[in-house]
PDB file of C-alpha atoms in Angstrom:
ATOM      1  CA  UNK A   1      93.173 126.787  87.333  1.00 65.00           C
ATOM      2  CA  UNK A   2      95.337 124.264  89.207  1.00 85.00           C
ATOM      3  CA  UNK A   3      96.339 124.819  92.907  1.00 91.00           C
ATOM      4  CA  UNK A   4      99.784 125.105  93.848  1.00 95.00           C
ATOM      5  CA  UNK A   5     100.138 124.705  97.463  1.00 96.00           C
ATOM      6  CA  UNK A   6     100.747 128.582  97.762  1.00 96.00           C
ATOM      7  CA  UNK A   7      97.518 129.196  96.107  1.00 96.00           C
ATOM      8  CA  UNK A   8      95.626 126.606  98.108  1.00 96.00           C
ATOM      9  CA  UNK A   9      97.564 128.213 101.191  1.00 96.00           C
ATOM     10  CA  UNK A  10      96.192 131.735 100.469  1.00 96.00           C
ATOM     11  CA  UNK A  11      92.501 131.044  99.362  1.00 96.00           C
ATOM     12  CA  UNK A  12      91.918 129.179 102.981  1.00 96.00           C
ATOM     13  CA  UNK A  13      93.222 132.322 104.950  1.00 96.00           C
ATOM     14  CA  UNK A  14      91.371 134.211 102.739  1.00 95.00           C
ATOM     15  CA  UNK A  15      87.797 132.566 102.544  1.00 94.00           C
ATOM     16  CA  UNK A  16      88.179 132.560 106.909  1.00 93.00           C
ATOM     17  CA  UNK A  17      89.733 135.779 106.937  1.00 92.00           C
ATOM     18  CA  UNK A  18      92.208 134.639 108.997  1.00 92.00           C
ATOM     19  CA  UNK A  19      96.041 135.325 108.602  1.00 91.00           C
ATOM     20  CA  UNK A  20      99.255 133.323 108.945  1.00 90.00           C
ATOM     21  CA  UNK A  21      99.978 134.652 112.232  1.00 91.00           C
ATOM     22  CA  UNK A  22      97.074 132.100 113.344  1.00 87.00           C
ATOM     23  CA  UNK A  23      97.100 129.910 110.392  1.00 91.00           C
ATOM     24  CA  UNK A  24     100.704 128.859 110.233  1.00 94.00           C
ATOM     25  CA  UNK A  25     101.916 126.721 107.218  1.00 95.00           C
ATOM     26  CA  UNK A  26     102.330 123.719 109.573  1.00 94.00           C
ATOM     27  CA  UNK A  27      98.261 124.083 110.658  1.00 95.00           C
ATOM     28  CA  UNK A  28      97.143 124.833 107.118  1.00 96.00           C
ATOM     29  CA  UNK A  29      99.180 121.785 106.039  1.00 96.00           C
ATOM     30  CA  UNK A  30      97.763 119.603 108.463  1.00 96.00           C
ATOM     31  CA  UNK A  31      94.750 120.755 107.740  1.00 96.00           C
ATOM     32  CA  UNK A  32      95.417 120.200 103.668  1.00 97.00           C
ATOM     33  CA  UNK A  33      96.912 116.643 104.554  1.00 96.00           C
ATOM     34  CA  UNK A  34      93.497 115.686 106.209  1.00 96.00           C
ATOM     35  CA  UNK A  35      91.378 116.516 103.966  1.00 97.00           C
ATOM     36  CA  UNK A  36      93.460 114.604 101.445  1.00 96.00           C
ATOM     37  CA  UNK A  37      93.266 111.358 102.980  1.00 93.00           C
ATOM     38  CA  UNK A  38      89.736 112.025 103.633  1.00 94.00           C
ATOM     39  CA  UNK A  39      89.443 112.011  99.939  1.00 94.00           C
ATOM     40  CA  UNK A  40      91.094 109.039  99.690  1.00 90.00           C
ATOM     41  CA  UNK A  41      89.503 106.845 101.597  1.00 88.00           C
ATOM     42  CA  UNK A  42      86.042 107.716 100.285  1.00 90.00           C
ATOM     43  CA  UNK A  43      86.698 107.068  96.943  1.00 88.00           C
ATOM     44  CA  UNK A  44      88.452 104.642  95.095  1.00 83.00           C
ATOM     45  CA  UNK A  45      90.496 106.832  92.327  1.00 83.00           C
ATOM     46  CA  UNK A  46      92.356 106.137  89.235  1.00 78.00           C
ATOM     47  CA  UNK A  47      94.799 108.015  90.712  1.00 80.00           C
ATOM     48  CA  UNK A  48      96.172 105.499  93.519  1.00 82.00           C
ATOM     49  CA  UNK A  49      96.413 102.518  91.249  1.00 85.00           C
ATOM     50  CA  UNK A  50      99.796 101.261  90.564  1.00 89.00           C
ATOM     51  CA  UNK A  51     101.178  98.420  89.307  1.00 91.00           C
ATOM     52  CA  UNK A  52     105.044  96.240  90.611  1.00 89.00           C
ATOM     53  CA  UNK A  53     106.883  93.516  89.377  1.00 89.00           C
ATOM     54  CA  UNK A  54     108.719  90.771  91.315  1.00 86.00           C
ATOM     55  CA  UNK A  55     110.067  87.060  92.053  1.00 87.00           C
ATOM     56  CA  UNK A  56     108.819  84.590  94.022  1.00 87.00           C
ATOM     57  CA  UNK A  57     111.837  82.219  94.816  1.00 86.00           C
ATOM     58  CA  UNK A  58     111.839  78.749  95.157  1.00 87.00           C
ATOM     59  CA  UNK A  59     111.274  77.816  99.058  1.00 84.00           C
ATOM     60  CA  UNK A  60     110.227  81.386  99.656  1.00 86.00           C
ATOM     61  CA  UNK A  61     106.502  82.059 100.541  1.00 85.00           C
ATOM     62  CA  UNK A  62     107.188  85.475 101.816  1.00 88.00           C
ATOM     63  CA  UNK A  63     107.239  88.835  99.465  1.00 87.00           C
ATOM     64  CA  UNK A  64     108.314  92.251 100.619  1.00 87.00           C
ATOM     65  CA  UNK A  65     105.510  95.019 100.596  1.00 85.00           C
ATOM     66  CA  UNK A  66     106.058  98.100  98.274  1.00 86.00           C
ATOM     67  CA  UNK A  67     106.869 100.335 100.347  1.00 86.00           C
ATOM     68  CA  UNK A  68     104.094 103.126  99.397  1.00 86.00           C
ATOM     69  CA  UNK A  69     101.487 100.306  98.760  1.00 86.00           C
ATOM     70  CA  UNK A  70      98.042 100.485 100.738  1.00 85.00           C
ATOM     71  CA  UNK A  71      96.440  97.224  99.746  1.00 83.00           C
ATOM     72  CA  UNK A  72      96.774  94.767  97.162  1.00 86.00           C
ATOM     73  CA  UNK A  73      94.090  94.543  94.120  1.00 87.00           C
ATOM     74  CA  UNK A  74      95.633  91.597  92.432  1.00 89.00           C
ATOM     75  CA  UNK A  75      98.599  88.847  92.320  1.00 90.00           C
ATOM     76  CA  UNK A  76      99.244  87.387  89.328  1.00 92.00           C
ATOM     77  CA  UNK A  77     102.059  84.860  88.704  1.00 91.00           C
ATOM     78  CA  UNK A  78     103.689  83.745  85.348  1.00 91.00           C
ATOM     79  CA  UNK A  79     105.939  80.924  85.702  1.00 87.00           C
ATOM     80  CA  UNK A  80     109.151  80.623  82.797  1.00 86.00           C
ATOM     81  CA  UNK A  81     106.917  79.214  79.799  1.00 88.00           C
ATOM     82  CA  UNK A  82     104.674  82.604  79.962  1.00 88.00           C
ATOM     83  CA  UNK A  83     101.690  80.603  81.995  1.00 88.00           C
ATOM     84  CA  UNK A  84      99.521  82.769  83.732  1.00 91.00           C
ATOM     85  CA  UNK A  85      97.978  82.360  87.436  1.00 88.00           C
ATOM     86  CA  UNK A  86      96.494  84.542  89.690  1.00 92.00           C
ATOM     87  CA  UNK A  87      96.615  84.599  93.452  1.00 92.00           C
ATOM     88  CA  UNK A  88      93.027  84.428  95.518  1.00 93.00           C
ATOM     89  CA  UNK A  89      93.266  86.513  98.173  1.00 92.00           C
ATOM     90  CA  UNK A  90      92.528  84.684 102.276  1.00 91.00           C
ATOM     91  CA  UNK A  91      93.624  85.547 105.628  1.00 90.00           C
ATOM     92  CA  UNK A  92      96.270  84.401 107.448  1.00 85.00           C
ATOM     93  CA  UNK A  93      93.830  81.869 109.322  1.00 88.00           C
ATOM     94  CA  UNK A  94      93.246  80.533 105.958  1.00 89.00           C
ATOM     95  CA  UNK A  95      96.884  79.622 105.367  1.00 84.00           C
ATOM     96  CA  UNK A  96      97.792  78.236 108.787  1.00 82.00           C
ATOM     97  CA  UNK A  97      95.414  76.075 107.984  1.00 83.00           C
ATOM     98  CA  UNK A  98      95.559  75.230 105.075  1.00 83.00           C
ATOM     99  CA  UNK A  99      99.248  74.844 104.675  1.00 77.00           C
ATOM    100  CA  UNK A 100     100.319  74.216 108.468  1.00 73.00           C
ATOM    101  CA  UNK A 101     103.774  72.551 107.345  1.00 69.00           C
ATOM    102  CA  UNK A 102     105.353  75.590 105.154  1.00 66.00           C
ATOM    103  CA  UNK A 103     108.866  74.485 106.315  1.00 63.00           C
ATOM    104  CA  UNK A 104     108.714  71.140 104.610  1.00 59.00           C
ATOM    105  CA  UNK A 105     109.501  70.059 101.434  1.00 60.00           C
ATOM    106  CA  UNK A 106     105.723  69.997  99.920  1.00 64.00           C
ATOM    107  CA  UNK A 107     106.018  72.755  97.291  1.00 74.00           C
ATOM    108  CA  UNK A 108     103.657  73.784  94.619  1.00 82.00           C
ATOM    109  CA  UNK A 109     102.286  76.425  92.538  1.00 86.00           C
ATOM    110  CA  UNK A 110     101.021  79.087  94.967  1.00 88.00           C
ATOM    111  CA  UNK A 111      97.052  79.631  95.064  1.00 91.00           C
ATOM    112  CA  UNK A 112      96.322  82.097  97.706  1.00 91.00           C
ATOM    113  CA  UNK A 113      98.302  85.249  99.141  1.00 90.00           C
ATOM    114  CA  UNK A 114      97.582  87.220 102.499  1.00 90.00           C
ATOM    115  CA  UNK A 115      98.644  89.970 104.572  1.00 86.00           C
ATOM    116  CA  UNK A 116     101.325  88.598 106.647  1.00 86.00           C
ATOM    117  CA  UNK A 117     102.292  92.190 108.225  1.00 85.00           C
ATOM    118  CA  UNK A 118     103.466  95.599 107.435  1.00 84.00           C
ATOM    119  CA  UNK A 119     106.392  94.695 105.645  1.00 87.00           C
ATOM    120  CA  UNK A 120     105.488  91.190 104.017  1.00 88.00           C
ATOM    121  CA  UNK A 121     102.716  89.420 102.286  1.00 86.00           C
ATOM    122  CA  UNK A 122     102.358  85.463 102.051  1.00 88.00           C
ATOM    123  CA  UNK A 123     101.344  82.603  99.972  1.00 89.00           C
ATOM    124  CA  UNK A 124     101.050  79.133 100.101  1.00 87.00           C
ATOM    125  CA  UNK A 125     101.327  76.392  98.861  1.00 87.00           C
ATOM    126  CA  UNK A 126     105.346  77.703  99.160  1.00 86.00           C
ATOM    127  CA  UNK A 127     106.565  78.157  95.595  1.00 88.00           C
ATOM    128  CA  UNK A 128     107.656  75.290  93.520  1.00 85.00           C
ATOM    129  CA  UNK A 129     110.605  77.351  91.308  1.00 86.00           C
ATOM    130  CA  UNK A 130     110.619  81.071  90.412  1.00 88.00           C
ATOM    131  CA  UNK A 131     107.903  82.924  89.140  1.00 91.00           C
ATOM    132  CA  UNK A 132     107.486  86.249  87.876  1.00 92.00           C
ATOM    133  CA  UNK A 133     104.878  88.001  89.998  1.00 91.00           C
ATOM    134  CA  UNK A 134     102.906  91.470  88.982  1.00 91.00           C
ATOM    135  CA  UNK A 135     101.277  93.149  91.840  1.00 90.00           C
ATOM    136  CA  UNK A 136      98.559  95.513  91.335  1.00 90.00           C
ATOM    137  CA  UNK A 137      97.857  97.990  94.265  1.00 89.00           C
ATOM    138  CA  UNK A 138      96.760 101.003  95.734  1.00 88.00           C
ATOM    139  CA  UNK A 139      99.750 103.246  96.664  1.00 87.00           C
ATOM    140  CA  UNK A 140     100.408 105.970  98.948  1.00 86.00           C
ATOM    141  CA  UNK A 141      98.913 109.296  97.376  1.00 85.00           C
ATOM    142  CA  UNK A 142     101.499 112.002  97.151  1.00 89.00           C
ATOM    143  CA  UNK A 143      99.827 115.326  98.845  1.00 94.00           C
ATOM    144  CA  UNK A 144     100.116 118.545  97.886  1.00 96.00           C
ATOM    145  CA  UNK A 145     101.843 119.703 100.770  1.00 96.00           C
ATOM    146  CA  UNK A 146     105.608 117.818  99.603  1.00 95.00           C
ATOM    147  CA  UNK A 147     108.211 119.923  98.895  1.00 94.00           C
ATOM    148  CA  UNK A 148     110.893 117.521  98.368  1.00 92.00           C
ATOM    149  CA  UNK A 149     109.993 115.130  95.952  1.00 89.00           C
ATOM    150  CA  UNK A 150     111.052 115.607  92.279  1.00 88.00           C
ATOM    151  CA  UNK A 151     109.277 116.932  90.471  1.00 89.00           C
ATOM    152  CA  UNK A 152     107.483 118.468  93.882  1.00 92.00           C
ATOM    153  CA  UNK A 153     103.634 118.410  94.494  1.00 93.00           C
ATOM    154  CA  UNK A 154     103.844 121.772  96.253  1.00 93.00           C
ATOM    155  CA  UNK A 155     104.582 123.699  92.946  1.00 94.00           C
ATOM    156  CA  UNK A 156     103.794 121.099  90.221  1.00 94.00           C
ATOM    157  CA  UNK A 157     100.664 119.932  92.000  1.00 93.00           C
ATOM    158  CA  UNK A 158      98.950 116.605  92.616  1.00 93.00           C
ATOM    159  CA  UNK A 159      95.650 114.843  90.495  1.00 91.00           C
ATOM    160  CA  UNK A 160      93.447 116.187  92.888  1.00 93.00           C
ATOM    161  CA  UNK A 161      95.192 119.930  92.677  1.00 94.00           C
ATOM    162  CA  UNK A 162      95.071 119.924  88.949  1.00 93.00           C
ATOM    163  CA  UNK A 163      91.946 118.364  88.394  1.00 92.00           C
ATOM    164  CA  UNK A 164      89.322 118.838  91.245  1.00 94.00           C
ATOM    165  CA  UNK A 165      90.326 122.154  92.919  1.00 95.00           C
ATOM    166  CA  UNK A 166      86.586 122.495  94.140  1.00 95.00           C
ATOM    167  CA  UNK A 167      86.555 119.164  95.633  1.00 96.00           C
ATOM    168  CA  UNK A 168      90.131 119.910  97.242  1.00 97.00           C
ATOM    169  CA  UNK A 169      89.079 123.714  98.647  1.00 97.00           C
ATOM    170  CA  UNK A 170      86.074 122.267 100.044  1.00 97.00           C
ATOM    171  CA  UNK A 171      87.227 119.513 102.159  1.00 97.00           C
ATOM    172  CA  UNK A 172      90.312 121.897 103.464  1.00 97.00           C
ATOM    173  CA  UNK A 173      87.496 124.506 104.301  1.00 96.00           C
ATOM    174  CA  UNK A 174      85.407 121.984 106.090  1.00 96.00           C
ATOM    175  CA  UNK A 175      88.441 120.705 108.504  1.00 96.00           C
ATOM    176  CA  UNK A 176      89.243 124.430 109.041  1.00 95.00           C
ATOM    177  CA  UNK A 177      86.139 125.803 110.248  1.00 94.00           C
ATOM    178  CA  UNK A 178      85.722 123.044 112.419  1.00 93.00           C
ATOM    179  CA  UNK A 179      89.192 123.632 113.528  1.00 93.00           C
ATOM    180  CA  UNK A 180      88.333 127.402 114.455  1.00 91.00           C
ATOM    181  CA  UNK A 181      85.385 126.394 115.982  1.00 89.00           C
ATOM    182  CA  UNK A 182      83.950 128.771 113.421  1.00 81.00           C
ATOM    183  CA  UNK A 183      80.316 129.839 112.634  1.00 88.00           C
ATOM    184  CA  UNK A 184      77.718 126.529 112.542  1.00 90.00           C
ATOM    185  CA  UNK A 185      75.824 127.912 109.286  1.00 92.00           C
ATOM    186  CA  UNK A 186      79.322 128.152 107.573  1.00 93.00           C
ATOM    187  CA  UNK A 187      80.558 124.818 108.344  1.00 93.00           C
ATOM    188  CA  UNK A 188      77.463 123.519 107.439  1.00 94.00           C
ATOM    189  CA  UNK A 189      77.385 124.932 103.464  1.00 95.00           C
ATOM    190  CA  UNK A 190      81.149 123.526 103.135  1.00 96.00           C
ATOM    191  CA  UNK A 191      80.050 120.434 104.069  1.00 96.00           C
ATOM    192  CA  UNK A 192      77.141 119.903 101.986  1.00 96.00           C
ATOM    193  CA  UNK A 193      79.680 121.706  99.212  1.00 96.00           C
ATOM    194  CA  UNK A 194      81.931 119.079 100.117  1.00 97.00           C
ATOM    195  CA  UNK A 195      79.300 116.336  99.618  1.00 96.00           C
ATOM    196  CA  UNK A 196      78.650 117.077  96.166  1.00 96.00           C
ATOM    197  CA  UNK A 197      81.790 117.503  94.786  1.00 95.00           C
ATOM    198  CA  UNK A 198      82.791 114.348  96.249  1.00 95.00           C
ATOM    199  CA  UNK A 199      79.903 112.639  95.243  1.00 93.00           C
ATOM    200  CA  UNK A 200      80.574 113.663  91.419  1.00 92.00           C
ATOM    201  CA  UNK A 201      83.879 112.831  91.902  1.00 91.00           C
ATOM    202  CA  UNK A 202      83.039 109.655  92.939  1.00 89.00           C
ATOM    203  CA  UNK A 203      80.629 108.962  89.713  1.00 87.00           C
ATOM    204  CA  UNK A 204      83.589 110.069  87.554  1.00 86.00           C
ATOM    205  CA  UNK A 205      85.508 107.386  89.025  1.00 83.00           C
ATOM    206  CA  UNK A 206      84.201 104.897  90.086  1.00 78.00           C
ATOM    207  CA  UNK A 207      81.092 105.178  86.861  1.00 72.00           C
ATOM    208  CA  UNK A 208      82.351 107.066  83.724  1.00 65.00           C
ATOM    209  CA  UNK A 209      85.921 106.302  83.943  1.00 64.00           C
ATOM    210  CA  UNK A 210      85.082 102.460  84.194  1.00 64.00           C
ATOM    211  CA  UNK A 211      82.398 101.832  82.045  1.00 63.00           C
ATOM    212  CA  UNK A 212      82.477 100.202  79.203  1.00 61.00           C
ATOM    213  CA  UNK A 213      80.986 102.105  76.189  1.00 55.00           C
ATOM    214  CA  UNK A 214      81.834 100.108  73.675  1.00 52.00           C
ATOM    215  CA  UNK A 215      79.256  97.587  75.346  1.00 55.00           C
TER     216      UNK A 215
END
């Protein structure tokens, strides 16, 4: 059955047998949020992938971040007569140096993209006329704990919620008994419950969803 945040509420208080009077919806939330993340960073899910379209503009080698992206997969660039590139990926050392004059007037087809900052991403050679641009990226996972998006992830629940309540319960259980400072033994079995859930999760996918039967 999938978790609504109500239901994932309720079966933490129960399982420590400890009320809302200590447990608070803003601690279990936290709580719920951490565990989430920590999800999310050990395993690279279908889930966060996500996909934006663009322009690169002539004499412009900058290009606003999505705003819920996480990193970048992929740049690929397709210029008016449906060519194809894509981007390599460098750091911004790399471009200083490679293109140290990006003021000039020695434009090209880009090669390489980087990082620039929070809020932009570069490349160089600075473009040459407009291209299309399709960015492929890992966005900000929506958590179970939002109430205000439409339609919202506290009632309608989230991939995780829906599809891997046992890998959800277990890593909220594991952040709360270490919260309470709660008994060694159980913190220890929702840990190594944690560690097996995530590691199937992570064969799902990262193995089976990927692989190629066909071949």
């Amino acid at each position: 059955m999938a978790y609504t945040l109500t239901d994932l509420q309720t079966d933490i208080r129960g399982y420590t047998e400890v009320g809302s009077n200590v447990f608070t919806d803003s601690v279990v939330n936290r709580l719920i949020q951490n565990a989430e993340n920590k999800i999310y960073r050990e395993v690279d899910s279908d889930q966060d992938r996500h996909y934006a379209t663009s322009s690169l503009i002539i004499g412009n080698r900058y290009v606003t971040i999505p705003a819920d992206l996480r990193l970048i997969r992929y740049a690929q660039l397709t210029d008016s007569a449906g060519n194809q590139y894509y981007l390599e990926q460098r750091d911004t050392s790399f471009m200083a140096e490679y293109y140290s004059t990006p003021d000039t007037q020695a434009v090209d087809i880009p090669k390489y993209y980087a990082n620039w900052d929070e809020e932009f991403w570069v490349v160089a050679p600075t473009p040459d006329k407009t291209y299309g641009i399709t960015i492929s990226y890992d966005k900000e996972p929506e958590t179970i704990t939002d109430t205000t998006s439409t339609p919202a992830p506290a009632t309608a629940g989230t991939y995780l919620s829906n599809k891997y309540q046992d890998l959800l319960l277990y890593g909220c259980l594991v952040n709360t008994y270490a919260y309470l400072k709660g008994p060694q033994d159980m913190l220890q079995y929702y840990q190594g419950a944690f560690s097996q859930a995530l590691e199937s999760y992570a064969i799902e996918q990262i193995g089976i969803r990927r692989r190629d039967e066909y071949q």
